[in-house]
Every structure is written in structure tokens, then in C-alpha cells.
Amino acid sequence: MENARTERLIDKIWKSEPTIEGAGVHLKRVFGFHELPMLDPFLLLDDFRSENPEDYKAGFPWHPHRGIETITYVLDGDVEHGDSMGHRGDISSGDVQWMTAGSGIIHQEMPKGNKKGQMLGFQLWANLPSSSKMMDPRYRGIKKNEIPIVATKDGATVRIICGEINGTRGPVQDVVTSPEYFDVELPAGKTFTHVVKENHTVFAYVIDGEAYFDHLRTPFSHDASGKNYFDMSPSCPCRDGTLVLYKKNGTHITVTTTDRSVRFLLVSGKPLNEPIAWYGPIVMNTQAELRTAFQEYQDGSFIKNR
């Protein structure tokens, strides 16, 4: 009964939707502007996966960011990148780029895919509090071999980008929103349990397979967006491309598989509870700050640190 009282339940689920971003990149938008502020401090999550280079080769040419962090996690293929701080290189399979834009950075990301033309990765935007929006930019390029992999006693395999599992910590630390970012693989017939921080926003995004993300195992215990108004057969297990947003109360989350395995991203962070003024790649607290950012971009004073 203790587990039932303290387990976090699902608040809402929905499916990612196709969209076009950058210079013509076809991807799936998991959440963004329209879901604010449900996922505070997180702003956006994009799923870019394709076996057709025409879907992604136009990429994301030079563009500015201010007031946020962008976290790019590549599972397959390569993404060529460069920025106004002088960093150049590739984000390759298994690598992470954790970029804190702070006061301002200009960068580009150009997906290249793998030798077969396949591309699979994710980009998450995390907001910065007002006190940190004009901090010095910083860049962390994390290679695959720097990301620890742990096996839990219940059979899960977890790649720890940020946060801690069984005493093992990920390479990304000292982030103001105290985030966790895990890539979890769970075989069929297994259960994964993870303790989460009180009042932190917690969500999971299913990459592959299917699972139950709370013990109720019913689609009618939470809000869900159906395929259409007459969708009378909602799915009970959460499948590939599904975002699972948890309620704020509860000490842990529990994920259970039956006859299929599952792979999902598990992300959490401390809500900022601050006003948001957002236009394109700039996220500030007020419209005046937005106007200042775009004016500085126009007059060449946007970059404070080179």
C-alpha cells in the first residue's frame, strides 16, 4: 500500500506530431510552445529520426539562442556543429551536446546521418531562471564513452547523461534546474523503479517498444489526446512516440513491461515558476527583454562572449 500511495501517476499523455523546422528538417515535435507551462522548466523536445537524408540534410544553419540550454542527444548518425565560441566538430552516435546559451550564442547543427543515411536523435530545450539568463555561455561536448551505463537489479540498462542511478552520476552536473536525463532500456517482463525529487517535473518519452508507466494500467485514469474525436479504442500501454507526463505528487515512478521490451528517455527538473516571453530561438522573461535581444542581434551586439 505504501508504494500505491507514493508512486507518481500519469497526468497526461500525447503523441509527437510531424513538423518542419530549421531550413526544412522533417521531424516530430513532442512538445513545445503550446504545452507551456506544463513541462516547466522544459520548453521543447524534438525527435528527429529518418532513413531519408532529404528529410534532414538542410539542417539548422546559423541561428542565435539566448536564455536557454539546448541538449542534443544523438543515437545514430552524425550531426556537424559549430558555434560563435569557436567550437567545431561532430556529435556522433551516443554523444551529447549540452549547450548553455546564457547571454547569447550563435551556432549551427547540420545532421549528416550514418553510412546508410539513417539519422536518429533528440533535442531538448531547458529554460534558465531570470538570474542566469545572461550568464556566460558554456558548451559541454560529451562523448559516448563518457556516459556511464548501469544495470539495475530488476534488469534495466540505463545510460546516465545527467542525474544519479545506484550511486553512479552522469557527466553533466552543476545545472541550475537540477535535471535528470536518462536513456532507459527495459526487457520484456521487467519493472523499472526510480525515485524522483519532490515537486519536480517528470516526463518519459517512448523511443521504441511499449510499457505501462504507472500501476493503474488504464487509459482512463489520466488525460489523453486521441487520434480523432471518435477514437474509442485508446491504447493502454504507451508506445513509440508517446510522451508521458507525470503528476507532481509522489516519490517515485514505476515502468513495467509485459511481452515487449521498451526504450524511453526519462527526464526531470525543478520548475522555475517564472513568466516566459518566447519568440523563435530566444526565451526571456519579458517582452522588453525579447525586443532587446532581437535588436542586439540586428545591430551586432548580441554576442557578449566570443
mmCIF file of C-alpha atoms in Angstrom:
data_model
loop_
_atom_site.group_PDB
_atom_site.id
_atom_site.type_symbol
_atom_site.label_atom_id
_atom_site.label_comp_id
_atom_site.label_asym_id
_atom_site.label_seq_id
_atom_site.Cartn_x
_atom_site.Cartn_y
_atom_site.Cartn_z
ATOM 1 C CA MET A 1 0.000 0.000 0.000
ATOM 2 C CA GLU A 2 2.930 2.342 0.646
ATOM 3 C CA ASN A 3 4.013 2.017 -2.964
ATOM 4 C CA ALA A 4 0.485 2.755 -4.187
ATOM 5 C CA ARG A 5 0.315 5.913 -2.064
ATOM 6 C CA THR A 6 3.703 7.305 -3.101
ATOM 7 C CA GLU A 7 4.007 6.206 -6.719
ATOM 8 C CA ARG A 8 3.577 9.046 -9.197
ATOM 9 C CA LEU A 9 0.632 8.566 -11.535
ATOM 10 C CA ILE A 10 0.321 9.723 -15.126
ATOM 11 C CA ASP A 11 -1.145 13.203 -15.530
ATOM 12 C CA LYS A 12 -1.381 13.354 -19.329
ATOM 13 C CA ILE A 13 -0.136 11.512 -22.412
ATOM 14 C CA TRP A 14 0.047 12.518 -26.059
ATOM 15 C CA LYS A 15 1.768 11.558 -29.313
ATOM 16 C CA SER A 16 4.506 13.511 -31.046
ATOM 17 C CA GLU A 17 3.403 15.343 -34.196
ATOM 18 C CA PRO A 18 5.197 15.814 -37.549
ATOM 19 C CA THR A 19 6.526 19.302 -38.240
ATOM 20 C CA ILE A 20 9.248 21.069 -40.237
ATOM 21 C CA GLU A 21 11.980 23.137 -38.583
ATOM 22 C CA GLY A 22 15.296 24.772 -39.436
ATOM 23 C CA ALA A 23 15.945 25.028 -43.159
ATOM 24 C CA GLY A 24 13.468 22.239 -43.887
ATOM 25 C CA VAL A 25 14.133 19.396 -41.459
ATOM 26 C CA HIS A 26 11.248 16.935 -41.144
ATOM 27 C CA LEU A 27 10.926 15.853 -37.519
ATOM 28 C CA LYS A 28 8.415 15.075 -34.790
ATOM 29 C CA ARG A 29 7.608 17.745 -32.227
ATOM 30 C CA VAL A 30 6.999 16.053 -28.885
ATOM 31 C CA PHE A 31 6.166 19.279 -27.050
ATOM 32 C CA GLY A 32 6.750 22.981 -27.489
ATOM 33 C CA PHE A 33 5.137 26.378 -27.101
ATOM 34 C CA HIS A 34 1.563 25.072 -26.944
ATOM 35 C CA GLU A 35 2.319 22.817 -23.959
ATOM 36 C CA LEU A 36 3.625 25.658 -21.762
ATOM 37 C CA PRO A 37 3.881 25.728 -18.797
ATOM 38 C CA MET A 38 3.019 22.066 -18.134
ATOM 39 C CA LEU A 39 6.626 20.877 -18.503
ATOM 40 C CA ASP A 40 8.411 23.769 -16.728
ATOM 41 C CA PRO A 41 11.459 24.102 -16.789
ATOM 42 C CA PHE A 42 11.487 22.279 -20.146
ATOM 43 C CA LEU A 43 10.384 24.149 -23.236
ATOM 44 C CA LEU A 44 10.676 21.868 -26.246
ATOM 45 C CA LEU A 45 11.527 18.320 -27.283
ATOM 46 C CA ASP A 46 12.084 17.300 -30.901
ATOM 47 C CA ASP A 47 12.512 13.756 -32.217
ATOM 48 C CA PHE A 48 14.482 13.717 -35.472
ATOM 49 C CA ARG A 49 14.670 10.262 -36.982
ATOM 50 C CA SER A 50 14.688 9.324 -40.635
ATOM 51 C CA GLU A 51 16.177 6.901 -43.153
ATOM 52 C CA ASN A 52 15.924 9.518 -45.912
ATOM 53 C CA PRO A 53 18.648 12.206 -45.987
ATOM 54 C CA GLU A 54 16.253 14.508 -47.843
ATOM 55 C CA ASP A 55 14.309 14.789 -44.578
ATOM 56 C CA TYR A 56 17.195 16.294 -42.628
ATOM 57 C CA LYS A 57 20.186 17.345 -44.766
ATOM 58 C CA ALA A 58 19.054 21.030 -44.956
ATOM 59 C CA GLY A 59 19.785 21.141 -41.229
ATOM 60 C CA PHE A 60 19.725 24.063 -38.844
ATOM 61 C CA PRO A 61 22.019 26.771 -40.286
ATOM 62 C CA TRP A 62 23.490 29.576 -38.175
ATOM 63 C CA HIS A 63 20.960 30.912 -35.669
ATOM 64 C CA PRO A 64 21.063 32.585 -32.228
ATOM 65 C CA HIS A 65 19.969 31.424 -28.768
ATOM 66 C CA ARG A 66 19.638 33.321 -25.523
ATOM 67 C CA GLY A 67 18.179 32.454 -22.131
ATOM 68 C CA ILE A 68 18.051 28.655 -22.514
ATOM 69 C CA GLU A 69 20.025 25.422 -22.681
ATOM 70 C CA THR A 70 19.856 23.095 -25.690
ATOM 71 C CA ILE A 71 20.604 19.414 -25.148
ATOM 72 C CA THR A 72 21.224 17.318 -28.266
ATOM 73 C CA TYR A 73 21.399 13.535 -27.868
ATOM 74 C CA VAL A 74 22.309 11.504 -30.956
ATOM 75 C CA LEU A 75 21.591 7.780 -31.052
ATOM 76 C CA ASP A 76 22.530 7.104 -34.671
ATOM 77 C CA GLY A 77 24.265 9.179 -37.325
ATOM 78 C CA ASP A 78 26.356 12.343 -37.062
ATOM 79 C CA VAL A 79 25.496 15.998 -36.535
ATOM 80 C CA GLU A 80 28.112 18.541 -37.597
ATOM 81 C CA HIS A 81 28.130 21.612 -35.366
ATOM 82 C CA GLY A 82 29.850 24.938 -34.874
ATOM 83 C CA ASP A 83 29.324 27.997 -32.687
ATOM 84 C CA SER A 84 30.402 31.581 -32.033
ATOM 85 C CA MET A 85 32.662 30.438 -29.177
ATOM 86 C CA GLY A 86 34.874 28.626 -31.677
ATOM 87 C CA HIS A 87 33.720 25.062 -31.078
ATOM 88 C CA ARG A 88 33.605 22.796 -34.134
ATOM 89 C CA GLY A 89 33.081 19.077 -34.528
ATOM 90 C CA ASP A 90 30.604 16.223 -34.827
ATOM 91 C CA ILE A 91 28.022 14.919 -32.405
ATOM 92 C CA SER A 92 28.226 11.218 -33.226
ATOM 93 C CA SER A 93 26.217 8.131 -32.265
ATOM 94 C CA GLY A 94 25.823 8.012 -28.480
ATOM 95 C CA ASP A 95 27.179 11.546 -27.931
ATOM 96 C CA VAL A 96 25.533 14.500 -26.182
ATOM 97 C CA GLN A 97 25.966 18.234 -26.705
ATOM 98 C CA TRP A 98 24.816 20.227 -23.651
ATOM 99 C CA MET A 99 24.964 23.890 -24.606
ATOM 100 C CA THR A 100 24.091 26.718 -22.220
ATOM 101 C CA ALA A 101 23.286 29.724 -24.415
ATOM 102 C CA GLY A 102 23.063 32.151 -21.486
ATOM 103 C CA SER A 103 23.654 35.737 -22.660
ATOM 104 C CA GLY A 104 23.883 34.648 -26.255
ATOM 105 C CA ILE A 105 25.430 32.215 -28.682
ATOM 106 C CA ILE A 106 25.141 31.697 -32.432
ATOM 107 C CA HIS A 107 25.501 28.149 -33.718
ATOM 108 C CA GLN A 108 24.564 25.692 -36.410
ATOM 109 C CA GLU A 109 23.692 21.984 -36.400
ATOM 110 C CA MET A 110 23.788 20.047 -39.655
ATOM 111 C CA PRO A 111 22.632 16.383 -39.490
ATOM 112 C CA LYS A 112 24.674 14.064 -41.705
ATOM 113 C CA GLY A 113 23.234 10.643 -40.849
ATOM 114 C CA ASN A 114 25.209 7.409 -40.879
ATOM 115 C CA LYS A 115 26.666 5.492 -43.830
ATOM 116 C CA LYS A 116 23.204 4.144 -44.654
ATOM 117 C CA GLY A 117 21.624 7.606 -44.500
ATOM 118 C CA GLN A 118 19.889 6.937 -41.179
ATOM 119 C CA MET A 119 19.535 9.649 -38.553
ATOM 120 C CA LEU A 120 18.160 9.325 -35.013
ATOM 121 C CA GLY A 121 18.390 11.885 -32.255
ATOM 122 C CA PHE A 122 16.620 14.273 -29.916
ATOM 123 C CA GLN A 123 16.914 17.908 -28.948
ATOM 124 C CA LEU A 124 15.596 19.161 -25.617
ATOM 125 C CA TRP A 125 15.362 22.826 -24.614
ATOM 126 C CA ALA A 126 15.592 23.675 -20.914
ATOM 127 C CA ASN A 127 14.763 27.145 -19.621
ATOM 128 C CA LEU A 128 17.144 29.210 -17.483
ATOM 129 C CA PRO A 129 15.936 31.225 -14.466
ATOM 130 C CA SER A 130 15.947 35.029 -14.761
ATOM 131 C CA SER A 131 19.083 35.183 -12.594
ATOM 132 C CA SER A 132 21.001 33.006 -15.076
ATOM 133 C CA LYS A 133 19.639 34.086 -18.455
ATOM 134 C CA MET A 134 22.571 36.445 -19.046
ATOM 135 C CA MET A 135 25.252 34.108 -17.659
ATOM 136 C CA ASP A 136 28.346 33.411 -19.738
ATOM 137 C CA PRO A 137 27.633 30.773 -22.400
ATOM 138 C CA ARG A 138 29.221 27.361 -21.953
ATOM 139 C CA TYR A 139 29.489 24.257 -24.038
ATOM 140 C CA ARG A 140 29.857 20.649 -22.993
ATOM 141 C CA GLY A 141 30.545 18.019 -25.621
ATOM 142 C CA ILE A 142 30.103 14.590 -24.035
ATOM 143 C CA LYS A 143 31.339 11.537 -25.931
ATOM 144 C CA LYS A 144 29.622 8.156 -25.820
ATOM 145 C CA ASN A 145 32.353 6.589 -23.694
ATOM 146 C CA GLU A 146 31.955 9.304 -21.049
ATOM 147 C CA ILE A 147 28.308 8.389 -20.393
ATOM 148 C CA PRO A 148 28.096 5.684 -17.703
ATOM 149 C CA ILE A 149 25.841 2.690 -18.257
ATOM 150 C CA VAL A 150 24.405 0.894 -15.237
ATOM 151 C CA ALA A 151 22.336 -2.260 -14.939
ATOM 152 C CA THR A 152 19.677 -2.266 -12.232
ATOM 153 C CA LYS A 153 18.834 -5.333 -10.171
ATOM 154 C CA ASP A 154 15.494 -5.543 -11.988
ATOM 155 C CA GLY A 155 17.115 -5.859 -15.415
ATOM 156 C CA ALA A 156 17.045 -2.297 -16.790
ATOM 157 C CA THR A 157 20.010 -0.783 -18.629
ATOM 158 C CA VAL A 158 20.359 2.956 -18.015
ATOM 159 C CA ARG A 159 22.612 5.474 -19.747
ATOM 160 C CA ILE A 160 23.106 8.344 -17.302
ATOM 161 C CA ILE A 161 23.550 11.686 -19.036
ATOM 162 C CA CYS A 162 22.590 13.754 -16.010
ATOM 163 C CA GLY A 163 21.482 12.616 -12.555
ATOM 164 C CA GLU A 164 22.244 9.526 -10.493
ATOM 165 C CA ILE A 165 21.307 5.832 -10.519
ATOM 166 C CA ASN A 166 22.540 3.453 -7.807
ATOM 167 C CA GLY A 167 25.339 5.800 -6.787
ATOM 168 C CA THR A 168 26.584 6.417 -10.347
ATOM 169 C CA ARG A 169 26.363 10.006 -11.574
ATOM 170 C CA GLY A 170 26.231 11.298 -15.125
ATOM 171 C CA PRO A 171 28.887 13.614 -16.593
ATOM 172 C CA VAL A 172 26.619 16.702 -16.720
ATOM 173 C CA GLN A 173 26.462 18.369 -13.313
ATOM 174 C CA ASP A 174 26.002 21.821 -11.746
ATOM 175 C CA VAL A 175 22.917 22.742 -13.780
ATOM 176 C CA VAL A 176 20.619 25.272 -12.091
ATOM 177 C CA THR A 177 17.378 23.322 -12.648
ATOM 178 C CA SER A 178 18.818 20.108 -11.081
ATOM 179 C CA PRO A 179 17.817 17.990 -14.085
ATOM 180 C CA GLU A 180 17.976 14.263 -14.605
ATOM 181 C CA TYR A 181 18.296 12.795 -18.095
ATOM 182 C CA PHE A 182 18.338 9.017 -18.558
ATOM 183 C CA ASP A 183 18.101 6.679 -21.543
ATOM 184 C CA VAL A 184 16.416 3.532 -20.196
ATOM 185 C CA GLU A 185 16.108 0.109 -21.841
ATOM 186 C CA LEU A 186 13.846 -2.401 -20.109
ATOM 187 C CA PRO A 187 13.445 -6.010 -21.335
ATOM 188 C CA ALA A 188 10.090 -7.770 -21.555
ATOM 189 C CA GLY A 189 8.557 -8.856 -18.272
ATOM 190 C CA LYS A 190 10.561 -6.441 -16.104
ATOM 191 C CA THR A 191 9.942 -3.428 -13.857
ATOM 192 C CA PHE A 192 11.963 -0.227 -13.518
ATOM 193 C CA THR A 193 11.519 1.981 -10.437
ATOM 194 C CA HIS A 194 13.187 5.323 -9.903
ATOM 195 C CA VAL A 195 12.961 7.781 -7.009
ATOM 196 C CA VAL A 196 12.213 11.353 -8.131
ATOM 197 C CA LYS A 197 12.548 14.677 -6.344
ATOM 198 C CA GLU A 198 9.524 16.231 -4.704
ATOM 199 C CA ASN A 199 7.591 18.682 -6.913
ATOM 200 C CA HIS A 200 9.995 18.244 -9.842
ATOM 201 C CA THR A 201 8.517 17.935 -13.322
ATOM 202 C CA VAL A 202 8.962 14.365 -14.598
ATOM 203 C CA PHE A 203 8.250 13.020 -18.068
ATOM 204 C CA ALA A 204 9.112 9.978 -20.171
ATOM 205 C CA TYR A 205 9.280 9.751 -23.946
ATOM 206 C CA VAL A 206 8.973 6.312 -25.548
ATOM 207 C CA ILE A 207 11.585 5.690 -28.247
ATOM 208 C CA ASP A 208 10.769 2.069 -29.011
ATOM 209 C CA GLY A 209 8.538 -0.757 -27.790
ATOM 210 C CA GLU A 210 5.800 -0.343 -25.193
ATOM 211 C CA ALA A 211 5.235 -0.349 -21.449
ATOM 212 C CA TYR A 212 2.893 0.638 -18.642
ATOM 213 C CA PHE A 213 4.073 3.829 -16.950
ATOM 214 C CA ASP A 214 2.067 3.540 -13.739
ATOM 215 C CA HIS A 215 0.385 0.707 -11.857
ATOM 216 C CA LEU A 216 -3.194 1.632 -12.853
ATOM 217 C CA ARG A 217 -2.714 0.289 -16.395
ATOM 218 C CA THR A 218 -5.753 2.092 -17.750
ATOM 219 C CA PRO A 219 -6.074 4.855 -20.347
ATOM 220 C CA PHE A 220 -8.971 6.388 -18.425
ATOM 221 C CA SER A 221 -7.081 7.443 -15.274
ATOM 222 C CA HIS A 222 -5.412 10.417 -16.979
ATOM 223 C CA ASP A 223 -5.863 12.916 -19.802
ATOM 224 C CA ALA A 224 -5.003 11.638 -23.259
ATOM 225 C CA SER A 225 -5.194 13.129 -26.743
ATOM 226 C CA GLY A 226 -6.824 10.667 -29.136
ATOM 227 C CA LYS A 227 -6.240 10.353 -32.884
ATOM 228 C CA ASN A 228 -9.623 11.937 -33.554
ATOM 229 C CA TYR A 229 -12.882 12.826 -31.815
ATOM 230 C CA PHE A 230 -14.264 9.324 -32.371
ATOM 231 C CA ASP A 231 -11.263 7.429 -31.011
ATOM 232 C CA MET A 232 -12.987 4.859 -28.776
ATOM 233 C CA SER A 233 -10.055 2.430 -28.503
ATOM 234 C CA PRO A 234 -7.353 4.266 -26.582
ATOM 235 C CA SER A 235 -4.106 2.371 -26.104
ATOM 236 C CA CYS A 236 -3.387 1.105 -22.609
ATOM 237 C CA PRO A 237 0.388 0.569 -22.828
ATOM 238 C CA CYS A 238 2.346 3.610 -24.003
ATOM 239 C CA ARG A 239 4.090 3.016 -27.322
ATOM 240 C CA ASP A 240 6.762 4.527 -29.570
ATOM 241 C CA GLY A 241 6.373 8.303 -29.958
ATOM 242 C CA THR A 242 4.314 8.779 -26.781
ATOM 243 C CA LEU A 243 5.040 11.484 -24.194
ATOM 244 C CA VAL A 244 4.120 10.536 -20.622
ATOM 245 C CA LEU A 245 3.811 13.474 -18.221
ATOM 246 C CA TYR A 246 3.581 12.581 -14.525
ATOM 247 C CA LYS A 247 1.654 14.296 -11.768
ATOM 248 C CA LYS A 248 3.714 16.441 -9.398
ATOM 249 C CA ASN A 249 2.993 14.420 -6.245
ATOM 250 C CA GLY A 250 4.698 11.109 -5.481
ATOM 251 C CA THR A 251 8.121 9.832 -4.526
ATOM 252 C CA HIS A 252 8.912 7.502 -7.444
ATOM 253 C CA ILE A 253 7.861 6.319 -10.883
ATOM 254 C CA THR A 254 7.335 2.710 -11.941
ATOM 255 C CA VAL A 255 7.542 1.373 -15.512
ATOM 256 C CA THR A 256 6.505 -2.214 -16.291
ATOM 257 C CA THR A 257 6.782 -4.280 -19.472
ATOM 258 C CA THR A 258 4.839 -7.422 -20.338
ATOM 259 C CA ASP A 259 5.596 -9.296 -23.587
ATOM 260 C CA ARG A 260 7.566 -6.488 -25.272
ATOM 261 C CA SER A 261 10.634 -4.503 -24.286
ATOM 262 C CA VAL A 262 10.726 -0.712 -24.120
ATOM 263 C CA ARG A 263 13.264 2.073 -24.547
ATOM 264 C CA PHE A 264 12.495 5.547 -23.274
ATOM 265 C CA LEU A 265 14.010 8.849 -22.218
ATOM 266 C CA LEU A 266 13.312 9.792 -18.596
ATOM 267 C CA VAL A 267 13.755 13.481 -17.789
ATOM 268 C CA SER A 268 13.062 15.569 -14.700
ATOM 269 C CA GLY A 269 13.850 19.055 -13.459
ATOM 270 C CA LYS A 270 12.968 21.752 -10.943
ATOM 271 C CA PRO A 271 10.200 24.097 -12.173
ATOM 272 C CA LEU A 272 11.151 27.774 -12.355
ATOM 273 C CA ASN A 273 7.622 29.189 -11.979
ATOM 274 C CA GLU A 274 8.643 32.349 -13.826
ATOM 275 C CA PRO A 275 6.970 34.269 -16.667
ATOM 276 C CA ILE A 276 8.055 33.255 -20.167
ATOM 277 C CA ALA A 277 8.486 35.520 -23.191
ATOM 278 C CA TRP A 278 9.378 33.296 -26.139
ATOM 279 C CA TYR A 279 9.949 34.036 -29.789
ATOM 280 C CA GLY A 280 11.826 31.597 -32.018
ATOM 281 C CA PRO A 281 15.225 30.676 -30.537
ATOM 282 C CA ILE A 282 15.113 33.320 -27.768
ATOM 283 C CA VAL A 283 13.385 32.706 -24.416
ATOM 284 C CA MET A 284 13.334 35.502 -21.845
ATOM 285 C CA ASN A 285 11.017 36.664 -19.034
ATOM 286 C CA THR A 286 9.553 39.828 -20.563
ATOM 287 C CA GLN A 287 8.669 41.214 -23.978
ATOM 288 C CA ALA A 288 11.100 44.086 -23.358
ATOM 289 C CA GLU A 289 13.936 41.572 -22.920
ATOM 290 C CA LEU A 290 12.903 39.876 -26.158
ATOM 291 C CA ARG A 291 12.958 43.185 -28.035
ATOM 292 C CA THR A 292 16.410 43.936 -26.629
ATOM 293 C CA ALA A 293 17.717 40.518 -27.738
ATOM 294 C CA PHE A 294 16.481 40.901 -31.304
ATOM 295 C CA GLN A 295 17.683 44.485 -31.532
ATOM 296 C CA GLU A 296 21.137 43.411 -30.370
ATOM 297 C CA TYR A 297 21.117 40.615 -32.917
ATOM 298 C CA GLN A 298 20.329 43.145 -35.642
ATOM 299 C CA ASP A 299 22.989 45.659 -34.595
ATOM 300 C CA GLY A 300 25.746 43.106 -33.971
ATOM 301 C CA SER A 301 25.985 43.373 -30.174
ATOM 302 C CA PHE A 302 24.182 40.109 -29.383
ATOM 303 C CA ILE A 303 27.303 38.082 -28.567
ATOM 304 C CA LYS A 304 28.808 39.092 -25.224
ATOM 305 C CA ASN A 305 31.487 36.362 -25.091
ATOM 306 C CA ARG A 306 33.471 35.117 -28.086
#
